[in-house]
CSV table of C-alpha atoms in Angstrom, one decimal:
chain,number,residue,atom,x,y,z
A,1,MET,CA,-14.3,-5.3,4.6
A,2,SER,CA,-13.5,-2.9,6.2
A,3,VAL,CA,-13.6,-2.7,9.9
A,4,PRO,CA,-16.4,-0.9,11.6
A,5,GLN,CA,-15.1,2.4,13.1
A,6,LEU,CA,-15.5,3.8,16.2
A,7,GLN,CA,-16.2,7.8,15.8
A,8,LEU,CA,-16.2,10.1,19.1
A,9,ASN,CA,-16.8,13.2,17.2
A,10,ASP,CA,-18.5,14.5,21.0
A,11,THR,CA,-15.7,14.5,24.2
A,12,THR,CA,-18.8,15.2,26.2
A,13,PRO,CA,-18.6,12.8,28.6
A,14,ILE,CA,-21.5,10.0,28.5
A,15,THR,CA,-23.1,9.2,31.8
A,16,PRO,CA,-24.5,5.9,32.6
A,17,ASP,CA,-28.3,7.5,32.8
A,18,ASP,CA,-27.5,9.1,29.2
A,19,HIS,CA,-27.0,5.4,28.6
A,20,HIS,CA,-30.4,4.7,30.2
A,21,ASN,CA,-32.8,6.1,28.8
A,22,ASN,CA,-31.8,5.0,25.2
A,23,CYS,CA,-32.6,1.7,26.5
A,24,LEU,CA,-35.7,-0.3,25.3
A,25,ASP,CA,-35.1,-2.9,28.1
A,26,LYS,CA,-36.3,-1.0,31.5
A,27,THR,CA,-36.8,-3.7,33.7
A,28,SER,CA,-36.6,-2.0,37.4
A,29,THR,CA,-34.3,-5.2,38.3
A,30,ARG,CA,-31.9,-4.7,35.8
A,31,LYS,CA,-31.5,-1.0,36.6
A,32,SER,CA,-30.9,-1.7,40.7
A,33,LEU,CA,-28.3,-4.0,39.4
A,34,HIS,CA,-26.8,-1.7,37.6
A,35,GLN,CA,-27.6,1.6,39.8
A,36,ASN,CA,-25.2,-0.4,42.1
A,37,ILE,CA,-22.6,-0.6,39.9
A,38,PHE,CA,-22.7,2.8,38.2
A,39,GLY,CA,-22.4,3.8,42.5
A,40,LYS,CA,-19.4,2.1,43.1
A,41,LEU,CA,-17.7,3.5,40.0
A,42,ARG,CA,-18.5,7.0,39.6
A,43,PRO,CA,-16.0,8.4,42.3
A,44,LEU,CA,-12.6,7.0,40.9
A,45,PRO,CA,-11.3,5.3,37.9
A,46,PHE,CA,-11.2,2.0,37.3
A,47,GLN,CA,-8.4,-0.6,39.1
A,48,TYR,CA,-7.8,-1.8,35.8
A,49,HIS,CA,-7.5,0.4,32.5
A,50,TRP,CA,-9.3,-2.0,29.7
A,51,THR,CA,-8.4,-1.3,25.9
A,52,VAL,CA,-11.2,-2.3,23.3
A,53,TRP,CA,-10.1,-4.4,20.3
A,54,TYR,CA,-11.5,-5.2,16.8
A,55,ASP,CA,-11.4,-9.1,16.2
A,56,LYS,CA,-11.9,-9.4,11.7
A,57,TYR,CA,-12.1,-13.1,10.9
A,58,THR,CA,-10.4,-13.5,7.6
A,59,PRO,CA,-10.9,-17.4,5.7
A,60,GLU,CA,-8.9,-17.0,2.9
A,61,SER,CA,-5.9,-17.0,4.9
A,62,ASP,CA,-4.0,-20.2,4.2
A,63,ASP,CA,-1.9,-19.5,7.8
A,64,PRO,CA,-3.4,-20.4,10.9
A,65,SER,CA,-1.7,-18.1,13.2
A,66,THR,CA,-3.4,-15.6,11.1
A,67,LYS,CA,-7.3,-16.5,10.4
A,68,ASN,CA,-8.3,-13.3,12.9
A,69,LYS,CA,-6.8,-10.0,12.3
A,70,LEU,CA,-6.7,-7.9,15.7
A,71,TYR,CA,-7.3,-4.2,15.7
A,72,ILE,CA,-7.1,-1.3,18.4
A,73,LEU,CA,-10.4,0.9,18.3
A,74,HIS,CA,-9.5,2.5,21.5
A,75,GLU,CA,-6.3,1.8,23.5
A,76,ASP,CA,-7.5,3.1,27.6
A,77,VAL,CA,-10.6,2.6,29.0
A,78,ALA,CA,-9.8,4.2,32.0
A,79,ASP,CA,-13.0,5.6,33.5
A,80,ILE,CA,-16.9,4.4,33.3
A,81,ALA,CA,-17.0,7.8,30.9
A,82,THR,CA,-14.9,6.5,28.8
A,83,PHE,CA,-16.2,3.6,28.7
A,84,TYR,CA,-19.7,5.0,27.0
A,85,ARG,CA,-18.2,7.1,25.1
A,86,VAL,CA,-17.1,4.0,23.3
A,87,TYR,CA,-19.8,1.9,24.0
A,88,ASN,CA,-22.5,4.0,23.3
A,89,ASN,CA,-20.8,5.7,20.1
A,90,TYR,CA,-19.9,2.2,18.5
A,91,PRO,CA,-21.6,0.9,15.4
A,92,TRP,CA,-22.9,-2.6,16.8
A,93,ASP,CA,-24.9,-3.6,14.0
A,94,LYS,CA,-22.2,-3.6,11.7
A,95,VAL,CA,-20.0,-6.7,13.3
A,96,ARG,CA,-19.9,-8.9,10.8
A,97,VAL,CA,-20.8,-13.0,11.6
A,98,ARG,CA,-17.9,-14.7,12.7
A,99,ASP,CA,-16.0,-11.3,13.9
A,100,SER,CA,-15.3,-10.5,17.4
A,101,VAL,CA,-14.7,-7.5,20.0
A,102,HIS,CA,-13.4,-8.0,23.0
A,103,ILE,CA,-13.0,-5.5,25.9
A,104,PHE,CA,-9.5,-7.3,27.6
A,105,ARG,CA,-7.1,-5.7,30.2
A,106,LYS,CA,-4.4,-3.1,29.2
A,107,GLY,CA,-1.7,-5.0,27.8
A,108,VAL,CA,-3.2,-8.4,27.1
A,109,GLU,CA,-3.8,-9.3,24.2
A,110,PRO,CA,-7.4,-11.5,23.5
A,111,VAL,CA,-5.8,-14.6,22.3
A,112,PRO,CA,-5.3,-17.6,24.0
A,113,GLY,CA,-1.0,-17.4,23.0
A,114,ASP,CA,-0.8,-14.3,25.0
A,115,PRO,CA,1.5,-15.5,28.0
A,116,GLU,CA,-1.3,-14.0,30.2
A,117,ASN,CA,-4.2,-16.7,29.2
A,118,ARG,CA,-1.7,-19.5,27.7
A,119,ASN,CA,-2.4,-21.6,30.8
A,120,GLY,CA,-6.2,-20.0,31.1
A,121,GLY,CA,-9.8,-20.8,29.5
A,122,CYS,CA,-13.1,-19.0,29.6
A,123,TRP,CA,-16.7,-19.2,30.2
A,124,GLN,CA,-18.3,-19.3,26.8
A,125,PHE,CA,-22.3,-18.4,26.7
A,126,ARG,CA,-24.2,-18.7,23.7
A,127,VAL,CA,-27.0,-16.1,23.6
A,128,PRO,CA,-29.7,-15.5,21.4
A,129,LYS,CA,-29.3,-12.1,18.9
A,130,GLY,CA,-32.6,-10.5,20.6
A,131,LYS,CA,-30.5,-10.5,24.1
A,132,ALA,CA,-26.9,-10.3,22.9
A,133,LEU,CA,-26.1,-6.6,23.5
A,134,ALA,CA,-27.5,-6.5,26.6
A,135,PHE,CA,-25.4,-9.2,28.5
A,136,PHE,CA,-22.3,-8.3,26.6
A,137,HIS,CA,-23.1,-4.8,28.5
A,138,GLU,CA,-24.3,-5.9,32.0
A,139,ALA,CA,-21.2,-8.9,31.6
A,140,VAL,CA,-18.7,-5.8,30.9
A,141,ILE,CA,-20.2,-3.8,33.2
A,142,LEU,CA,-19.5,-6.0,35.9
A,143,CYS,CA,-16.0,-7.3,34.7
A,144,MET,CA,-14.9,-3.6,34.3
A,145,ALA,CA,-16.5,-3.0,38.3
A,146,ASN,CA,-14.4,-5.7,39.8
A,147,GLU,CA,-17.3,-7.3,40.7
A,148,PHE,CA,-15.9,-11.1,38.9
A,149,GLN,CA,-12.2,-10.1,39.9
A,150,ALA,CA,-13.3,-9.7,44.1
A,151,ALA,CA,-14.7,-13.1,43.2
A,152,LEU,CA,-11.8,-14.8,42.6
A,153,GLU,CA,-9.9,-13.3,44.9
A,154,GLU,CA,-8.8,-16.1,47.6
A,155,GLU,CA,-8.0,-18.1,44.3
A,156,HIS,CA,-5.7,-15.4,43.7
A,157,ASP,CA,-7.4,-15.7,39.8
A,158,HIS,CA,-7.8,-12.9,37.3
A,159,VAL,CA,-10.8,-12.3,35.2
A,160,LEU,CA,-9.0,-11.0,32.0
A,161,GLY,CA,-11.6,-9.7,29.8
A,162,ILE,CA,-14.6,-10.0,27.6
A,163,SER,CA,-15.5,-11.4,24.2
A,164,SER,CA,-18.5,-10.8,22.1
A,165,SER,CA,-18.2,-13.1,18.7
A,166,VAL,CA,-21.2,-13.2,16.1
A,167,ARG,CA,-22.4,-15.9,14.7
A,168,PHE,CA,-25.7,-16.8,13.1
A,169,ASN,CA,-28.4,-16.6,14.9
A,170,SER,CA,-26.7,-15.8,18.3
A,171,HIS,CA,-23.6,-14.2,19.7
A,172,LEU,CA,-21.3,-16.3,21.9
A,173,ILE,CA,-20.1,-14.0,24.7
A,174,SER,CA,-16.9,-15.2,26.3
A,175,VAL,CA,-15.5,-14.1,29.9
A,176,TRP,CA,-11.9,-15.4,29.8
A,177,ASN,CA,-9.9,-15.6,33.2
A,178,LYS,CA,-6.6,-16.4,33.9
A,179,LEU,CA,-5.8,-19.8,35.4
A,180,GLY,CA,-7.9,-22.7,33.7
A,181,GLY,CA,-6.8,-25.6,35.7
A,182,ASN,CA,-7.9,-24.2,39.3
A,183,GLU,CA,-11.7,-26.1,39.5
A,184,ARG,CA,-12.8,-23.6,42.5
A,185,SER,CA,-12.3,-20.6,40.4
A,186,ILE,CA,-13.9,-21.9,37.6
A,187,LYS,CA,-16.8,-22.9,39.7
A,188,THR,CA,-17.2,-19.9,41.5
A,189,LEU,CA,-17.1,-18.0,38.6
A,190,GLU,CA,-19.6,-19.6,37.0
A,191,GLN,CA,-22.0,-18.8,40.1
A,192,THR,CA,-20.5,-15.5,40.4
A,193,ILE,CA,-21.6,-14.2,36.6
A,194,LEU,CA,-24.9,-16.1,36.6
A,195,GLU,CA,-25.9,-14.6,40.2
A,196,ARG,CA,-24.7,-10.9,38.7
A,197,LEU,CA,-26.1,-11.4,35.7
A,198,SER,CA,-30.3,-9.6,35.5
A,199,PRO,CA,-33.0,-12.5,35.9
A,200,ASP,CA,-33.5,-11.6,32.2
A,201,LEU,CA,-29.9,-12.7,30.2
A,202,ARG,CA,-29.4,-15.8,32.8
A,203,PRO,CA,-29.1,-18.7,30.4
A,204,SER,CA,-32.2,-21.1,30.3
A,205,GLY,CA,-32.1,-24.8,29.0
A,206,SER,CA,-29.9,-27.0,30.1
A,207,HIS,CA,-26.5,-26.3,30.8
A,208,ALA,CA,-24.7,-27.6,28.1
A,209,ASP,CA,-26.4,-26.2,25.7
A,210,GLY,CA,-26.4,-22.8,26.9
A,211,TYR,CA,-23.0,-22.3,27.9
A,212,SER,CA,-19.5,-24.2,29.1
A,213,TYR,CA,-16.5,-23.6,30.1
A,214,ARG,CA,-13.3,-24.1,27.5
A,215,ARG,CA,-9.7,-24.9,28.5
A,216,HIS,CA,-7.6,-23.1,25.7
A,217,GLY,CA,-5.2,-25.9,25.0
A,218,GLU,CA,-8.4,-28.1,24.4
A,219,GLU,CA,-9.5,-25.5,21.6
């Protein structure tokens, strides 16, 4: 089965306002959050450059190291206009069950074995399908705008990327950090994610059912 391809036929920069005009959910809280973030992003390129990956699940493989195959969809997302050209043109509805899309710092592969990830982990959220794309979108924007990173500066930790993995009735959305052994950093990242997300996207129900922290070495 082929990987859903990214088609960037229109090179005209796509602005955040273009995206919002096409959104079905236009709650005032979410628009306020986005406008605040976009105001920070418009003048300058991102502090870090980002790569968009497609992660294809291949259950027929007998070799555990090749269970997933990684493909680069866009190698260098350097600013908000480039991000929206990717985000608005990608066929999100074509991502198959157990396949994943990752947006990671350029130079870091979205696998636990990458040197930057080896001692890290991730906050993993199980998000209902109806909210998954909005959750992923907000998490990525907050990540690229350094909202998560700024919260971890005192701990010398780094947020390395965001993943969305499709399941039957939900998506597993993960926020990866570098220091999986730093409990203060892990807790701070959790609090920052929950505080920065729009209220309607925050996990409901018990902590154990909605989300948890997973160290890569424990998987």
